[in-house]
Short mmCIF file of C-alpha atoms in Angstrom, two decimals:
data_model
loop_
_atom_site.label_atom_id
_atom_site.label_comp_id
_atom_site.label_asym_id
_atom_site.label_seq_id
_atom_site.Cartn_x
_atom_site.Cartn_y
_atom_site.Cartn_z
CA UNK A 1 -57.22 34.62 103.09
CA UNK A 2 -57.64 31.55 105.30
CA UNK A 3 -56.18 29.39 102.55
CA UNK A 4 -53.10 31.64 102.43
CA UNK A 5 -52.68 31.49 106.20
CA UNK A 6 -52.91 27.69 106.16
CA UNK A 7 -50.37 27.50 103.35
CA UNK A 8 -48.00 29.81 105.25
CA UNK A 9 -48.40 27.75 108.40
CA UNK A 10 -47.70 24.52 106.50
CA UNK A 11 -44.61 26.10 104.91
CA UNK A 12 -43.40 27.20 108.35
CA UNK A 13 -43.87 23.70 109.74
CA UNK A 14 -42.06 22.18 106.78
CA UNK A 15 -39.18 24.60 107.23
CA UNK A 16 -39.01 23.85 110.96
CA UNK A 17 -39.02 20.10 110.25
CA UNK A 18 -36.24 20.46 107.71
CA UNK A 19 -34.15 22.34 110.29
CA UNK A 20 -35.15 20.22 113.29
CA UNK A 21 -31.86 18.29 113.37
CA UNK A 22 -29.72 21.46 113.53
CA UNK A 23 -29.45 22.51 117.17
CA UNK A 24 -29.87 26.22 117.89
CA UNK A 25 -30.77 26.68 114.20
CA UNK A 26 -27.06 27.00 113.33
CA UNK A 27 -23.98 24.91 112.58
CA UNK A 28 -21.24 26.11 114.92
CA UNK A 29 -17.67 25.12 114.11
CA UNK A 30 -14.99 25.66 116.75
CA UNK A 31 -11.33 25.78 115.73
CA UNK A 32 -9.83 24.80 119.08
CA UNK A 33 -6.11 25.33 118.64
CA UNK A 34 -2.91 26.87 119.97
CA UNK A 35 -3.17 30.58 119.22
CA UNK A 36 -0.45 31.83 121.55
CA UNK A 37 2.09 29.13 122.42
CA UNK A 38 4.51 26.65 120.87
CA UNK A 39 2.35 25.44 117.97
CA UNK A 40 0.76 28.74 116.98
CA UNK A 41 2.87 28.94 113.80
CA UNK A 42 1.94 25.52 112.46
CA UNK A 43 -1.69 25.66 113.71
CA UNK A 44 -3.05 28.80 115.36
CA UNK A 45 -4.39 31.61 113.20
CA UNK A 46 -3.61 29.63 110.05
CA UNK A 47 -6.03 26.90 111.16
CA UNK A 48 -8.75 29.51 111.60
CA UNK A 49 -8.04 30.89 108.11
CA UNK A 50 -8.13 27.37 106.65
CA UNK A 51 -11.55 26.75 108.19
CA UNK A 52 -12.74 30.11 106.82
CA UNK A 53 -11.67 29.05 103.33
CA UNK A 54 -13.51 25.74 103.68
CA UNK A 55 -16.72 27.53 104.72
CA UNK A 56 -16.24 29.98 101.85
CA UNK A 57 -16.01 27.08 99.40
CA UNK A 58 -18.98 25.24 100.89
CA UNK A 59 -21.34 28.19 101.21
CA UNK A 60 -22.82 30.38 103.91
CA UNK A 61 -25.29 27.82 105.24
CA UNK A 62 -27.06 24.50 104.92
CA UNK A 63 -30.60 24.88 103.56
CA UNK A 64 -30.90 28.28 105.20
CA UNK A 65 -29.21 27.26 108.46
CA UNK A 66 -26.21 29.58 108.97
CA UNK A 67 -22.65 28.41 109.62
CA UNK A 68 -20.78 30.16 112.43
CA UNK A 69 -17.01 29.89 112.99
CA UNK A 70 -15.57 30.26 116.49
CA UNK A 71 -11.90 30.15 117.50
CA UNK A 72 -10.54 29.27 120.93
CA UNK A 73 -7.04 29.05 122.41
CA UNK A 74 -6.13 26.02 124.56
CA UNK A 75 -2.53 27.23 125.13
CA UNK A 76 -1.33 23.61 124.95
CA UNK A 77 -3.01 22.83 128.28
CA UNK A 78 -5.32 19.81 128.41
CA UNK A 79 -7.33 21.14 131.36
CA UNK A 80 -7.86 24.50 129.66
CA UNK A 81 -8.79 22.80 126.38
CA UNK A 82 -11.37 20.65 128.15
CA UNK A 83 -12.76 23.68 130.01
CA UNK A 84 -13.07 25.68 126.78
CA UNK A 85 -14.81 22.78 125.03
CA UNK A 86 -17.39 22.40 127.81
CA UNK A 87 -18.00 26.16 127.97
CA UNK A 88 -18.48 26.43 124.21
CA UNK A 89 -20.96 23.56 124.22
CA UNK A 90 -22.91 25.09 127.10
CA UNK A 91 -22.79 28.77 126.10
CA UNK A 92 -22.44 28.73 122.30
CA UNK A 93 -24.01 25.43 121.34
CA UNK A 94 -20.81 24.27 119.62
CA UNK A 95 -21.37 21.38 117.19
CA UNK A 96 -17.88 20.38 116.09
CA UNK A 97 -14.30 20.94 117.27
CA UNK A 98 -11.55 21.03 114.64
CA UNK A 99 -7.73 20.94 114.77
CA UNK A 100 -6.74 20.74 118.50
CA UNK A 101 -3.03 20.25 117.57
CA UNK A 102 -2.08 18.77 120.93
CA UNK A 103 -2.52 15.10 121.80
CA UNK A 104 -3.30 15.68 125.48
CA UNK A 105 -5.98 18.23 124.56
CA UNK A 106 -7.35 15.86 121.93
CA UNK A 107 -7.68 12.97 124.37
CA UNK A 108 -9.59 15.18 126.83
CA UNK A 109 -11.90 16.75 124.23
CA UNK A 110 -12.54 13.38 122.57
CA UNK A 111 -14.31 12.28 125.77
CA UNK A 112 -16.29 15.50 126.01
CA UNK A 113 -17.41 15.06 122.42
CA UNK A 114 -18.43 11.48 123.08
CA UNK A 115 -20.48 12.46 126.15
CA UNK A 116 -22.23 15.36 124.40
CA UNK A 117 -22.70 13.95 120.88
CA UNK A 118 -20.31 16.52 119.38
CA UNK A 119 -17.96 15.83 116.49
CA UNK A 120 -14.23 16.18 117.20
CA UNK A 121 -11.92 16.30 114.16
CA UNK A 122 -8.30 15.95 115.28
CA UNK A 123 -5.83 17.35 112.75
CA UNK A 124 -2.54 18.43 114.33
CA UNK A 125 -2.70 15.82 117.12
CA UNK A 126 -0.77 12.61 116.67
CA UNK A 127 -1.51 10.03 119.33
CA UNK A 128 -2.73 6.82 117.68
CA UNK A 129 -4.92 6.15 120.74
CA UNK A 130 -7.48 8.49 119.19
CA UNK A 131 -8.47 5.78 116.73
CA UNK A 132 -7.45 2.93 119.02
CA UNK A 133 -8.40 2.26 122.61
CA UNK A 134 -9.88 5.74 123.14
CA UNK A 135 -11.68 5.90 119.77
CA UNK A 136 -15.11 7.50 119.65
CA UNK A 137 -18.06 7.32 117.25
CA UNK A 138 -17.96 11.13 117.22
CA UNK A 139 -14.19 11.45 116.62
CA UNK A 140 -11.90 11.39 113.57
CA UNK A 141 -8.13 11.64 113.11
CA UNK A 142 -7.37 13.53 109.91
CA UNK A 143 -3.61 13.88 109.38
CA UNK A 144 -0.72 11.95 110.90
CA UNK A 145 -0.38 9.68 113.91
CA UNK A 146 2.48 8.19 115.85
CA UNK A 147 2.11 4.75 114.26
CA UNK A 148 2.10 6.05 110.68
CA UNK A 149 4.99 8.46 111.27
CA UNK A 150 7.06 5.73 112.87
CA UNK A 151 6.38 3.29 110.05
CA UNK A 152 7.27 5.81 107.37
CA UNK A 153 10.21 7.71 108.81
CA UNK A 154 11.57 4.92 110.98
CA UNK A 155 11.87 2.48 108.12
CA UNK A 156 13.39 5.12 105.84
CA UNK A 157 16.13 5.96 108.37
CA UNK A 158 16.76 2.29 109.17
CA UNK A 159 17.21 1.57 105.47
CA UNK A 160 20.08 4.09 105.47
CA UNK A 161 21.87 2.33 108.35
CA UNK A 162 20.38 4.20 111.30
CA UNK A 163 19.95 1.17 113.53
CA UNK A 164 20.69 2.68 116.97
CA UNK A 165 18.63 5.55 118.41
CA UNK A 166 18.51 7.95 121.35
CA UNK A 167 15.32 9.94 121.94
CA UNK A 168 14.84 13.53 123.05
CA UNK A 169 11.14 13.51 123.86
CA UNK A 170 8.51 16.12 124.69
CA UNK A 171 6.98 15.22 128.04
CA UNK A 172 3.31 14.82 127.10
CA UNK A 173 1.04 12.31 125.39
CA UNK A 174 2.31 12.83 121.83
CA UNK A 175 6.02 12.66 122.70
CA UNK A 176 5.69 9.50 124.74
CA UNK A 177 3.56 7.78 122.10
CA UNK A 178 5.92 8.88 119.31
CA UNK A 179 8.96 7.53 121.14
CA UNK A 180 7.23 4.21 121.84
CA UNK A 181 6.12 3.79 118.23
CA UNK A 182 9.55 4.58 116.79
CA UNK A 183 11.27 2.37 119.35
CA UNK A 184 9.02 -0.53 118.33
CA UNK A 185 9.91 -0.04 114.66
CA UNK A 186 13.65 0.16 115.44
CA UNK A 187 13.67 -2.89 117.71
CA UNK A 188 11.43 -4.81 115.31
CA UNK A 189 14.04 -4.34 112.59
CA UNK A 190 16.84 -5.60 114.84
CA UNK A 191 18.05 -2.16 115.93
CA UNK A 192 18.56 -0.81 119.43
CA UNK A 193 17.50 2.12 121.61
CA UNK A 194 20.40 3.56 123.61
CA UNK A 195 18.24 5.69 125.89
CA UNK A 196 15.92 8.67 126.10
CA UNK A 197 15.31 11.90 127.98
CA UNK A 198 12.15 13.96 128.51
CA UNK A 199 11.78 17.73 128.25
CA UNK A 200 8.90 20.16 128.90
CA UNK A 201 6.96 21.66 125.99
CA UNK A 202 8.29 25.03 124.80
CA UNK A 203 11.75 24.28 126.12
CA UNK A 204 14.47 26.86 125.30
CA UNK A 205 17.63 24.93 126.24
CA UNK A 206 18.48 21.50 124.83
CA UNK A 207 22.18 21.51 125.68
CA UNK A 208 22.11 18.90 128.45
CA UNK A 209 19.81 16.64 126.42
CA UNK A 210 22.06 16.83 123.35
CA UNK A 211 25.13 16.04 125.44
CA UNK A 212 23.43 12.92 126.78
CA UNK A 213 22.48 11.91 123.26
CA UNK A 214 26.07 12.39 122.07
CA UNK A 215 27.46 10.35 124.95
CA UNK A 216 25.08 7.48 124.13
CA UNK A 217 26.90 6.81 120.85
CA UNK A 218 23.58 6.30 119.03
CA UNK A 219 23.68 6.74 115.28
CA UNK A 220 20.34 8.59 115.28
CA UNK A 221 18.95 11.19 117.65
CA UNK A 222 15.16 11.02 117.40
CA UNK A 223 13.45 14.33 118.17
CA UNK A 224 10.08 13.18 119.47
CA UNK A 225 8.76 16.73 119.78
CA UNK A 226 7.33 19.33 117.43
CA UNK A 227 7.36 22.91 116.14
CA UNK A 228 9.45 25.35 118.23
CA UNK A 229 10.99 22.56 120.30
CA UNK A 230 12.22 20.77 117.18
CA UNK A 231 13.57 24.03 115.76
CA UNK A 232 15.47 24.83 118.95
CA UNK A 233 16.89 21.30 119.17
CA UNK A 234 18.14 21.38 115.56
CA UNK A 235 19.70 24.81 115.94
CA UNK A 236 21.48 23.82 119.15
CA UNK A 237 22.57 20.49 117.65
CA UNK A 238 24.48 22.53 115.08
CA UNK A 239 26.28 24.38 117.87
CA UNK A 240 27.32 21.03 119.38
CA UNK A 241 28.47 19.68 116.03
CA UNK A 242 26.12 16.70 116.31
CA UNK A 243 25.78 16.03 112.59
CA UNK A 244 29.39 16.89 111.83
CA UNK A 245 30.49 14.28 114.38
CA UNK A 246 28.52 11.57 112.62
CA UNK A 247 25.11 11.41 114.30
CA UNK A 248 21.89 11.85 112.29
CA UNK A 249 18.86 13.82 113.41
CA UNK A 250 15.39 12.37 112.77
CA UNK A 251 12.28 14.52 113.26
CA UNK A 252 9.03 12.51 113.07
CA UNK A 253 6.94 15.70 113.05
CA UNK A 254 8.37 18.62 111.12
CA UNK A 255 6.65 21.44 109.28
CA UNK A 256 7.57 23.75 106.46
CA UNK A 257 7.38 26.61 108.99
CA UNK A 258 10.04 24.81 111.03
CA UNK A 259 12.21 24.31 107.95
CA UNK A 260 11.96 28.03 107.23
CA UNK A 261 12.74 28.95 110.83
CA UNK A 262 15.82 26.71 110.91
CA UNK A 263 16.87 27.59 107.36
CA UNK A 264 18.14 25.20 104.66
CA UNK A 265 21.73 25.74 105.75
CA UNK A 266 21.04 23.89 109.01
CA UNK A 267 18.09 21.70 107.97
CA UNK A 268 19.31 20.55 104.54
CA UNK A 269 18.95 16.81 104.03
CA UNK A 270 16.51 16.40 106.93
CA UNK A 271 13.81 13.94 105.93
CA UNK A 272 10.32 13.87 107.39
CA UNK A 273 6.75 12.84 106.65
CA UNK A 274 4.10 15.31 105.59
CA UNK A 275 0.49 15.12 104.50
CA UNK A 276 0.72 18.23 102.33
CA UNK A 277 3.29 20.37 100.52
CA UNK A 278 2.17 23.60 98.89
CA UNK A 279 4.17 23.10 95.66
CA UNK A 280 3.29 19.45 95.02
CA UNK A 281 0.66 20.01 92.30
CA UNK A 282 -1.67 22.63 90.83
CA UNK A 283 -4.46 22.07 93.37
CA UNK A 284 -2.04 22.39 96.29
CA UNK A 285 -0.62 25.59 94.83
CA UNK A 286 -4.09 27.04 94.30
CA UNK A 287 -5.01 26.53 97.96
CA UNK A 288 -1.65 27.94 99.07
CA UNK A 289 -2.20 31.08 96.99
CA UNK A 290 -5.58 31.78 98.61
CA UNK A 291 -4.19 31.02 102.06
CA UNK A 292 -1.17 33.29 101.56
CA UNK A 293 -3.44 36.20 100.63
CA UNK A 294 -4.99 36.00 104.10
CA UNK A 295 -1.72 35.26 105.93
CA UNK A 296 0.61 37.99 104.64
CA UNK A 297 2.36 35.64 102.23
CA UNK A 298 2.84 32.71 104.61
CA UNK A 299 2.38 29.22 103.19
CA UNK A 300 -0.01 26.68 104.76
CA UNK A 301 1.32 23.88 106.93
CA UNK A 302 0.11 20.31 106.58
CA UNK A 303 -2.14 20.95 109.61
CA UNK A 304 -3.68 24.01 107.95
CA UNK A 305 -4.45 21.98 104.83
CA UNK A 306 -5.90 19.24 107.01
CA UNK A 307 -8.19 21.69 108.85
CA UNK A 308 -9.54 22.89 105.50
CA UNK A 309 -10.22 19.30 104.41
CA UNK A 310 -11.80 18.16 107.69
CA UNK A 311 -14.04 21.24 107.90
CA UNK A 312 -15.23 20.96 104.31
CA UNK A 313 -15.96 17.24 104.58
CA UNK A 314 -17.86 17.77 107.83
CA UNK A 315 -20.06 20.41 106.19
CA UNK A 316 -20.76 18.22 103.16
CA UNK A 317 -21.71 15.33 105.46
CA UNK A 318 -23.86 17.53 107.72
CA UNK A 319 -25.72 18.78 104.64
CA UNK A 320 -26.24 15.23 103.37
CA UNK A 321 -27.36 14.00 106.80
CA UNK A 322 -29.45 17.14 107.52
CA UNK A 323 -28.10 17.02 111.08
CA UNK A 324 -25.35 18.29 113.37
CA UNK A 325 -25.49 15.31 115.71
CA UNK A 326 -21.91 14.12 116.14
CA UNK A 327 -22.77 10.45 115.67
CA UNK A 328 -25.01 11.10 112.68
CA UNK A 329 -22.55 13.36 110.87
CA UNK A 330 -19.54 11.11 111.54
CA UNK A 331 -21.47 8.13 110.18
CA UNK A 332 -22.21 10.12 107.02
CA UNK A 333 -18.59 11.26 106.78
CA UNK A 334 -17.58 7.59 106.72
CA UNK A 335 -20.02 6.87 103.90
CA UNK A 336 -18.75 9.70 101.70
CA UNK A 337 -15.28 9.77 100.11
CA UNK A 338 -13.17 12.86 100.78
CA UNK A 339 -12.82 14.93 97.62
CA UNK A 340 -10.25 17.74 97.86
CA UNK A 341 -6.60 18.59 97.15
CA UNK A 342 -5.53 17.26 100.54
CA UNK A 343 -6.92 13.74 100.41
CA UNK A 344 -8.17 12.84 96.95
CA UNK A 345 -10.69 10.02 97.22
CA UNK A 346 -9.63 9.06 100.76
CA UNK A 347 -12.03 7.16 103.01
CA UNK A 348 -12.75 7.75 106.69
CA UNK A 349 -12.44 4.32 108.24
CA UNK A 350 -14.85 2.75 110.74
CA UNK A 351 -12.56 3.59 113.68
CA UNK A 352 -12.38 7.27 112.68
CA UNK A 353 -8.99 7.18 110.91
CA UNK A 354 -8.75 8.98 107.58
CA UNK A 355 -6.99 6.63 105.17
CA UNK A 356 -4.78 9.26 103.61
CA UNK A 357 -1.45 8.88 101.81
CA UNK A 358 1.56 10.80 103.10
CA UNK A 359 4.80 11.98 101.52
CA UNK A 360 8.41 11.46 102.48
CA UNK A 361 10.10 14.81 101.85
CA UNK A 362 13.57 16.27 102.27
CA UNK A 363 14.74 19.80 103.03
CA UNK A 364 16.56 21.21 100.00
CA UNK A 365 20.15 22.38 99.95
CA UNK A 366 20.54 26.19 99.92
CA UNK A 367 21.72 25.99 96.30
CA UNK A 368 18.45 24.30 95.29
CA UNK A 369 16.14 26.93 96.81
CA UNK A 370 14.66 29.32 94.22
CA UNK A 371 12.21 31.33 96.37
CA UNK A 372 11.52 31.85 100.11
CA UNK A 373 9.12 28.90 100.53
CA UNK A 374 10.76 26.60 97.96
CA UNK A 375 12.20 24.44 100.72
CA UNK A 376 11.19 20.82 100.20
CA UNK A 377 11.37 18.09 97.61
CA UNK A 378 9.02 15.13 97.57
CA UNK A 379 10.93 11.85 97.59
CA UNK A 380 8.15 9.32 97.76
CA UNK A 381 4.40 8.96 98.15
CA UNK A 382 3.58 6.45 100.89
CA UNK A 383 0.15 4.83 100.70
CA UNK A 384 -2.21 4.83 103.65
CA UNK A 385 -2.36 1.03 103.58
CA UNK A 386 1.44 0.93 103.84
CA UNK A 387 1.82 3.11 106.93
CA UNK A 388 -1.47 3.35 108.87
CA UNK A 389 -2.17 0.81 111.60
CA UNK A 390 -4.53 -1.97 110.42
CA UNK A 391 -8.09 -1.76 111.66
CA UNK A 392 -7.85 -5.04 113.57
CA UNK A 393 -4.72 -3.95 115.45
CA UNK A 394 -6.11 -0.81 117.07
CA UNK A 395 -8.42 -2.22 119.78
CA UNK A 396 -11.12 0.37 119.02
CA UNK A 397 -14.02 -0.75 121.27
CA UNK A 398 -16.88 -0.02 118.87
CA UNK A 399 -15.30 -1.63 115.79
CA UNK A 400 -16.86 -5.02 115.03
CA UNK A 401 -14.36 -7.81 115.45
#
């Protein structure tokens, strides 16, 4: 009897030791996203579903430690996003924040993660500062960034003669960074910037901005905004005859949901960069099918695919590290190659940037569309080394020089 009690006690101690690095005896994943505002179609509920699918594929727990998924709405407000992050750490014991999908929110939560040893996996946020001057040993940028988008799209448009630009820019961290990055690419190639104008997020009326862009005489109107704002600007540009009068629209961030909202009649020929397209290969189609079953037939955006990938890789690293410490898990994530349909064999770099290829795509003509979501064609695969800012150019403080 005593021998059995001793054995049971030793087993209990061993189990406790094995779980000692998992705070609150659980791994708590927070999808902090826009559930109700401008980016809810390209992130929002779809990001929560993508994380659910990643957990489903990984398993219910790590060595008996359960995985809990929490969703929170930041409403595209940096102060609210920061408040939610702090509350979820204090009240729920949150271990990792995924998605964010707003650069201002990401910058705020990155600092909270750093201070509290919590992982922050930025997917739909684009400011390159996240792996540059504000980089963190607990942070990772998983999809696109302003530097990579500018290198890819900017050079493609310049190659077609678009050497003078006017920017219509969303007035927050992403928009400003996107405009600066594209302007640098244009000027670096000998082109010119004719001017720019700023607009609030979730702006319904672009008429005055489009008139200013037309008056500038620029060959290209760069839409340094995203989601609903980009859709509204493209639709209203049609009303003003912008393209018909000889100017080209360039959208650094565009989603398949935006292409569907605009329709191929208006968006045909628009080129943009994407990290994922549902009909690119068998693995992409398989994920899209599972996603659509949970989203009433809707296809996943590149951000949704990125949330799946970031969540799954985090769980694999946490299991390998036997810990949910942000620093420990991020270090393990950098040791392990990513292995999924989104980023086959990609590596998470020392500064927290996922070295992932992207694709230059074009919206199909209406005559080329064969089904509701058959909207894009892949023109070119662009390697991570070709478009992502070099490690030694980012000024990340903790990267060894």
